[in-house]
Short mmCIF file of C-alpha atoms and ligand atoms in Angstrom, two decimals:
data_model
loop_
_atom_site.label_atom_id
_atom_site.label_comp_id
_atom_site.label_asym_id
_atom_site.label_seq_id
_atom_site.Cartn_x
_atom_site.Cartn_y
_atom_site.Cartn_z
CA MET A 1 -25.45 -1.29 75.80
CA PHE A 2 -27.56 -2.71 72.97
CA PRO A 3 -30.90 -4.09 74.19
CA ASN A 4 -31.82 -4.95 70.58
CA LEU A 5 -28.71 -7.03 69.96
CA VAL A 6 -29.55 -9.95 67.68
CA LEU A 7 -26.57 -12.12 66.79
CA LEU A 8 -26.91 -12.16 63.00
CA SER A 9 -23.51 -13.87 62.98
CA GLY A 10 -24.79 -16.93 64.86
CA ALA A 11 -21.60 -16.77 67.00
CA PRO A 12 -19.88 -18.71 68.49
CA THR A 13 -18.20 -20.09 65.38
CA PRO A 14 -16.45 -23.48 65.24
CA ILE A 15 -12.72 -23.83 65.84
CA GLU A 16 -10.75 -26.74 64.41
CA ARG A 17 -7.38 -28.32 64.89
CA CYS A 18 -5.50 -28.74 61.59
CA ASP A 19 -2.64 -31.18 62.16
CA ALA A 20 -1.78 -32.10 58.57
CA LEU A 21 -1.71 -28.42 57.62
CA ALA A 22 0.41 -27.59 60.67
CA GLU A 23 2.99 -30.19 59.68
CA ALA A 24 2.94 -29.05 56.05
CA ILE A 25 4.06 -25.56 57.09
CA GLY A 26 6.65 -26.74 59.61
CA LEU A 27 4.63 -26.51 62.83
CA ARG A 28 3.98 -29.42 65.19
CA ARG A 29 0.74 -31.39 65.49
CA GLY A 30 -1.68 -29.54 67.76
CA GLN A 31 0.04 -26.18 67.26
CA LEU A 32 -2.40 -24.77 64.66
CA GLN A 33 -6.14 -24.21 64.92
CA ILE A 34 -8.43 -22.38 62.52
CA LYS A 35 -11.26 -20.25 63.91
CA ARG A 36 -14.02 -20.57 61.34
CA ASP A 37 -15.38 -17.03 61.12
CA ASP A 38 -15.92 -17.82 57.45
CA LEU A 39 -18.87 -19.88 58.76
CA THR A 40 -20.82 -17.07 60.44
CA LYS A 41 -24.39 -17.61 59.35
CA LEU A 42 -25.11 -14.24 57.71
CA GLY A 43 -25.04 -13.82 53.92
CA VAL A 44 -22.73 -16.79 53.13
CA GLY A 45 -20.36 -16.00 56.00
CA GLY A 46 -17.29 -14.00 56.97
CA ASN A 47 -15.92 -11.65 59.64
CA LYS A 48 -18.21 -8.72 58.84
CA ALA A 49 -21.14 -10.54 60.42
CA ARG A 50 -19.73 -9.97 63.89
CA LYS A 51 -19.38 -6.24 63.26
CA LEU A 52 -22.86 -6.08 61.80
CA ASP A 53 -24.27 -7.68 64.96
CA TYR A 54 -23.47 -4.39 66.72
CA LEU A 55 -23.86 -1.94 63.84
CA VAL A 56 -27.36 -3.14 62.98
CA ALA A 57 -28.38 -3.06 66.66
CA ASP A 58 -27.19 0.56 66.80
CA ALA A 59 -29.00 1.42 63.55
CA VAL A 60 -32.26 -0.09 64.83
CA GLU A 61 -31.89 1.69 68.17
CA ARG A 62 -31.56 5.00 66.30
CA GLY A 63 -34.67 4.31 64.24
CA ALA A 64 -32.81 4.00 60.91
CA THR A 65 -34.55 2.47 57.92
CA THR A 66 -31.62 2.24 55.45
CA LEU A 67 -28.06 0.98 55.85
CA VAL A 68 -25.64 2.91 53.61
CA THR A 69 -22.16 1.53 53.17
CA GLY A 70 -19.54 1.04 50.47
CA GLY A 71 -16.43 -0.71 49.30
CA ALA A 72 -14.71 -2.19 46.28
CA VAL A 73 -16.96 -3.71 43.60
CA GLN A 74 -16.23 -7.17 45.06
CA SER A 75 -16.53 -6.06 48.70
CA ASN A 76 -17.42 -8.81 51.16
CA HIS A 77 -18.45 -6.16 53.66
CA VAL A 78 -21.01 -4.70 51.25
CA ARG A 79 -22.44 -8.15 50.49
CA MET A 80 -22.84 -8.93 54.19
CA THR A 81 -24.35 -5.51 54.94
CA ALA A 82 -26.89 -6.14 52.16
CA ALA A 83 -27.75 -9.48 53.79
CA ALA A 84 -27.95 -7.86 57.25
CA ALA A 85 -30.38 -5.26 55.91
CA ALA A 86 -32.48 -7.97 54.27
CA VAL A 87 -32.75 -10.07 57.41
CA SER A 88 -33.48 -7.00 59.58
CA GLY A 89 -36.19 -5.49 57.36
CA LEU A 90 -34.03 -2.50 56.38
CA ASP A 91 -33.07 -1.11 52.97
CA CYS A 92 -29.45 -1.06 51.82
CA VAL A 93 -27.58 1.33 49.54
CA ALA A 94 -24.11 0.17 48.48
CA VAL A 95 -21.60 2.74 47.19
CA LEU A 96 -19.14 0.80 45.04
CA GLY A 97 -15.77 2.15 43.90
CA GLY A 98 -15.59 1.50 40.18
CA GLN A 99 -17.62 1.24 37.00
CA SER A 100 -20.96 -0.50 36.78
CA ALA A 101 -20.01 -4.14 36.13
CA SER A 102 -21.04 -5.61 32.77
CA VAL A 103 -21.07 -9.08 34.35
CA VAL A 104 -22.74 -9.43 37.72
CA GLU A 105 -20.71 -12.07 39.57
CA GLY A 106 -19.29 -13.05 42.96
CA ASN A 107 -20.18 -10.57 45.70
CA THR A 108 -21.96 -8.17 43.34
CA LEU A 109 -24.33 -10.94 42.31
CA LEU A 110 -25.11 -11.49 46.00
CA ASP A 111 -25.57 -7.73 46.61
CA VAL A 112 -28.28 -7.72 43.97
CA LEU A 113 -29.81 -10.94 45.26
CA PHE A 114 -30.04 -9.47 48.77
CA GLY A 115 -31.88 -6.46 47.31
CA ALA A 116 -29.25 -3.72 47.72
CA GLU A 117 -29.38 -0.58 45.59
CA LEU A 118 -25.96 -0.18 43.93
CA VAL A 119 -24.36 3.24 43.34
CA PHE A 120 -21.11 3.20 41.32
CA THR A 121 -18.65 6.05 41.88
CA GLY A 122 -16.84 5.54 38.56
CA ASP A 123 -13.44 5.84 40.29
CA ASP A 124 -11.37 2.96 41.61
CA TYR A 125 -11.60 1.76 45.19
CA SER A 126 -9.84 4.15 47.61
CA ASP A 127 -10.12 5.63 51.12
CA ASP A 128 -12.07 8.51 49.50
CA LEU A 129 -15.06 6.21 49.32
CA GLU A 130 -15.62 7.08 52.97
CA VAL A 131 -16.68 10.57 51.86
CA ALA A 132 -18.94 9.16 49.13
CA ILE A 133 -20.71 6.96 51.72
CA GLU A 134 -21.33 9.99 53.94
CA GLN A 135 -22.64 12.01 50.99
CA VAL A 136 -25.09 9.33 49.89
CA ALA A 137 -26.23 8.84 53.51
CA ALA A 138 -26.79 12.60 53.93
CA GLU A 139 -29.21 12.54 50.98
CA ARG A 140 -31.37 9.68 52.32
CA GLU A 141 -33.91 9.98 55.05
CA GLY A 142 -33.49 7.36 57.78
CA ALA A 143 -29.99 6.48 56.61
CA TYR A 144 -27.41 4.89 58.90
CA ALA A 145 -23.90 5.23 57.46
CA ILE A 146 -21.50 2.34 58.01
CA PRO A 147 -17.85 3.13 57.23
CA LEU A 148 -15.63 1.03 54.94
CA GLY A 149 -15.33 -2.47 56.31
CA GLY A 150 -17.65 -1.63 59.23
CA SER A 151 -14.48 -0.56 61.04
CA ASN A 152 -15.51 1.92 63.69
CA ALA A 153 -15.61 1.27 67.44
CA ILE A 154 -19.19 -0.01 67.36
CA GLY A 155 -18.40 -2.56 64.64
CA ALA A 156 -15.19 -3.58 66.38
CA LEU A 157 -17.24 -4.58 69.46
CA GLY A 158 -18.03 -7.73 67.48
CA TYR A 159 -14.38 -8.71 67.72
CA VAL A 160 -14.21 -7.87 71.43
CA GLN A 161 -16.83 -10.56 71.73
CA ALA A 162 -14.79 -12.85 69.47
CA ALA A 163 -11.77 -12.36 71.76
CA ASP A 164 -13.89 -13.43 74.72
CA GLU A 165 -15.02 -16.47 72.73
CA LEU A 166 -11.42 -17.35 71.85
CA SER A 167 -10.33 -16.92 75.47
CA ASN A 168 -12.54 -19.89 76.34
CA GLU A 169 -11.17 -21.96 73.47
CA VAL A 170 -7.41 -21.48 73.26
CA PRO A 171 -4.43 -21.12 75.64
CA THR A 172 -3.56 -17.61 76.82
CA ASP A 173 -0.19 -17.69 75.03
CA ALA A 174 -1.77 -18.44 71.60
CA LEU A 175 -0.96 -15.98 68.80
CA ILE A 176 -4.03 -14.95 66.80
CA VAL A 177 -3.29 -14.37 63.09
CA HIS A 178 -5.72 -12.85 60.58
CA ALA A 179 -6.05 -10.67 57.48
CA GLU A 180 -5.88 -6.90 57.97
CA GLY A 181 -8.17 -4.81 55.78
CA SER A 182 -9.83 -1.79 57.36
CA GLY A 183 -8.56 -2.70 60.85
CA GLY A 184 -11.78 -3.34 62.81
CA THR A 185 -11.17 -7.05 63.32
CA HIS A 186 -7.68 -6.37 64.64
CA ALA A 187 -8.73 -3.45 66.87
CA GLY A 188 -11.62 -5.42 68.36
CA LEU A 189 -9.47 -8.46 69.14
CA VAL A 190 -6.79 -6.34 70.78
CA ALA A 191 -9.39 -4.42 72.81
CA GLY A 192 -10.90 -7.74 73.89
CA PHE A 193 -7.60 -9.38 74.87
CA GLY A 194 -6.24 -6.12 76.30
CA ASP A 195 -2.84 -6.80 74.72
CA HIS A 196 -1.42 -6.13 71.24
CA GLY A 197 1.00 -9.01 71.77
CA ARG A 198 -1.82 -11.54 71.31
CA VAL A 199 -2.58 -10.56 67.69
CA MET A 200 -0.59 -10.47 64.44
CA ALA A 201 -2.47 -9.06 61.44
CA VAL A 202 -1.26 -9.60 57.88
CA ASP A 203 -1.78 -6.44 55.83
CA VAL A 204 -3.50 -6.84 52.45
CA GLY A 205 -3.01 -3.18 51.47
CA ALA A 206 -6.62 -1.96 51.66
CA VAL A 207 -6.00 1.14 53.78
CA ARG A 208 -3.04 3.54 54.12
CA ASP A 209 -1.28 3.84 57.49
CA ILE A 210 -3.21 0.93 58.94
CA ALA A 211 -1.00 0.38 62.01
CA ASN A 212 -1.82 3.85 63.39
CA LYS A 213 -5.50 3.41 62.60
CA VAL A 214 -5.59 0.10 64.52
CA THR A 215 -3.72 1.59 67.49
CA ASP A 216 -6.26 4.41 67.84
CA LEU A 217 -9.30 2.27 67.10
CA ALA A 218 -8.25 -0.37 69.66
CA ILE A 219 -8.14 2.33 72.38
CA GLU A 220 -11.51 3.77 71.32
CA THR A 221 -13.08 0.30 71.18
CA ALA A 222 -11.71 -0.68 74.59
CA GLU A 223 -13.21 2.52 76.06
CA LEU A 224 -16.59 1.79 74.50
CA ALA A 225 -16.50 -1.80 75.77
CA GLY A 226 -15.46 -0.68 79.27
CA ARG A 227 -12.12 -2.53 79.01
CA PRO A 228 -8.65 -1.30 80.01
CA LYS A 229 -6.46 0.45 77.43
CA PRO A 230 -4.57 -2.28 75.50
CA THR A 231 -0.92 -2.83 76.39
CA GLY A 232 1.97 -3.40 73.97
CA LEU A 233 2.57 -2.31 70.40
CA VAL A 234 0.45 -2.99 67.33
CA GLN A 235 1.71 -5.93 65.22
CA VAL A 236 1.21 -5.84 61.44
CA LEU A 237 3.04 -8.17 59.05
CA ASP A 238 3.90 -6.56 55.71
CA GLY A 239 5.17 -8.24 52.59
CA GLN A 240 2.07 -10.08 51.33
CA VAL A 241 0.23 -7.28 49.51
CA GLY A 242 1.90 -7.80 46.12
CA GLU A 243 1.46 -4.98 43.60
CA ARG A 244 -1.55 -3.51 45.37
CA TYR A 245 -4.75 -4.30 47.25
CA GLY A 246 -6.54 -7.13 45.46
CA ALA A 247 -3.61 -7.98 43.15
CA PRO A 248 -3.03 -11.73 42.82
CA THR A 249 0.18 -13.11 44.35
CA ASP A 250 1.88 -16.48 43.87
CA ALA A 251 2.24 -16.86 47.64
CA ALA A 252 -1.52 -16.46 48.18
CA ARG A 253 -2.28 -18.93 45.40
CA SER A 254 0.07 -21.52 46.93
CA ALA A 255 -1.48 -20.93 50.36
CA ILE A 256 -5.01 -21.34 49.01
CA SER A 257 -4.06 -24.57 47.26
CA LEU A 258 -2.24 -26.00 50.30
CA VAL A 259 -5.06 -25.23 52.75
CA ALA A 260 -7.68 -26.64 50.37
CA ARG A 261 -5.74 -29.87 49.86
CA THR A 262 -4.66 -30.52 53.44
CA ALA A 263 -7.63 -29.17 55.42
CA GLY A 264 -10.53 -29.00 52.95
CA ILE A 265 -10.93 -25.30 53.78
CA VAL A 266 -11.26 -22.60 51.10
CA LEU A 267 -9.42 -19.30 51.50
CA ASP A 268 -9.82 -16.27 49.23
CA PRO A 269 -7.25 -14.45 47.06
CA VAL A 270 -7.73 -10.91 48.48
CA TYR A 271 -7.70 -11.44 52.26
CA SER A 272 -7.44 -14.87 53.88
CA GLY A 273 -5.12 -16.35 51.21
CA LYS A 274 -2.63 -13.50 51.68
CA ALA A 275 -2.98 -13.77 55.46
CA PHE A 276 -2.26 -17.48 55.41
CA ALA A 277 0.72 -16.83 53.15
CA GLY A 278 1.92 -14.51 55.93
CA LEU A 279 1.49 -17.29 58.47
CA ILE A 280 3.54 -19.64 56.27
CA GLN A 281 6.22 -16.91 56.11
CA MET A 282 6.24 -16.63 59.93
CA ALA A 283 6.40 -20.41 60.40
CA ALA A 284 9.29 -20.69 57.92
CA SER A 285 11.26 -17.94 59.66
CA GLY A 286 11.06 -19.81 62.98
CA ASP A 287 9.42 -16.80 64.69
CA LEU A 288 6.55 -18.90 66.02
CA ALA A 289 8.80 -21.46 67.76
CA ASP A 290 6.47 -23.62 69.90
CA ARG A 291 3.75 -20.99 70.37
CA PRO A 292 0.16 -22.14 69.70
CA VAL A 293 -1.34 -20.35 66.68
CA VAL A 294 -4.95 -19.61 65.80
CA PHE A 295 -5.63 -18.50 62.24
CA VAL A 296 -8.92 -16.58 62.10
CA HIS A 297 -10.46 -17.41 58.75
CA THR A 298 -12.32 -14.21 57.91
CA GLY A 299 -14.18 -15.50 54.82
CA GLY A 300 -14.21 -14.03 51.31
CA LEU A 301 -15.35 -17.11 49.41
CA PRO A 302 -17.38 -15.34 46.64
CA ALA A 303 -14.20 -13.82 45.12
CA ILE A 304 -13.03 -17.20 43.84
CA PHE A 305 -16.12 -17.40 41.64
CA THR A 306 -15.23 -14.28 39.63
CA ARG A 307 -13.68 -14.35 36.15
CA ARG A 308 -10.69 -12.49 37.54
CA PHE A 309 -9.72 -15.23 39.97
CA SER A 310 -11.24 -18.55 38.92
CA ASN A 311 -8.82 -19.32 36.05
CA TRP A 312 -5.85 -17.88 37.92
CA LEU A 313 -6.49 -20.20 40.85
CA VAL A 314 -6.15 -23.37 38.79
CA GLU A 315 -3.39 -22.26 36.37
CA ASP A 316 -0.26 -24.45 36.36
C1 LIG B 401 -12.70 -11.80 53.81
C2 LIG B 401 -12.17 -10.67 54.61
N1 LIG B 401 -11.16 -10.91 55.44
C3 LIG B 401 -10.61 -9.92 56.18
C4 LIG B 401 -11.07 -8.64 56.09
C5 LIG B 401 -10.39 -7.60 56.91
O1 LIG B 401 -11.12 -7.25 58.04
P1 LIG B 401 -10.97 -5.78 58.60
O2 LIG B 401 -11.55 -4.86 57.56
O3 LIG B 401 -11.73 -5.80 59.86
O4 LIG B 401 -9.52 -5.51 58.79
C6 LIG B 401 -12.14 -8.34 55.23
C7 LIG B 401 -12.66 -6.98 55.06
O5 LIG B 401 -12.02 -6.02 54.80
C8 LIG B 401 -12.70 -9.39 54.47
O6 LIG B 401 -13.70 -9.16 53.62
#
């Protein structure tokens, strides 16, 4: 489908068994593995690299010269799109929900370093940013618009490929757990496995009505990939968002600390920390029983180096 496909992500990513961590959350040795999608090789890593593998191939095939996307001021997706543009010889315009930052830090620092042009909407992050991305793209010649989080069927193909990768690495009864933002990771995995029952996503509150979005996107992605329509019902774990998208939670902070100290792996406060807190919740409730579990670490590292989160992470 994409003759120009270049794997910017460097996939396959490593997968590692985490016995001490498994025991610390009440699972048995050998029951928990972490799929290190935080170690994709594009723009300091994370899940968006796999989506950008396909989105950039599509952009190049269409003769685009500029990637236009958007997100929150500290968006990982925007940072990785900026890196993808840089490595592919394209320009990047990033539409950021919020005010121009007085301190350039974390992901925004990397956006600038990767050469992206930043456009601030002035309003907070919301689904309406989708419209702002389209508007900016309509004004630029050679623009290729990428939706929030890269979560359309083309982007989700990256996680169809990840499901195929995982199928060679883990038993068929393993439950895949990951952070749910804009839904493309979830939809791609389900389309790849062909079964909603294989995936449990932990919502972080980025998008309204996410379960319906994932259901539809998984069908659309499966069609595009030439796979059967997924069976079963979408699985989304609620209860880890806290006050709102991006708001710090005690459960995420405890999860980040535990994973760092028992596995030497760094989660982030907005996505993977909340997702791992969800996994701890599932383990504690006994729902997992003896089922093998794979936590997909989707990245997000730059957030911990912002003023907002660095002190909070080490508070007593
Ligand atoms: C670090 C990180 N983890 C998880 C996600 C969620 O992925 P998705 O948007 O595909 O649901 C995102 C992006 O939104 C992210 O940046």
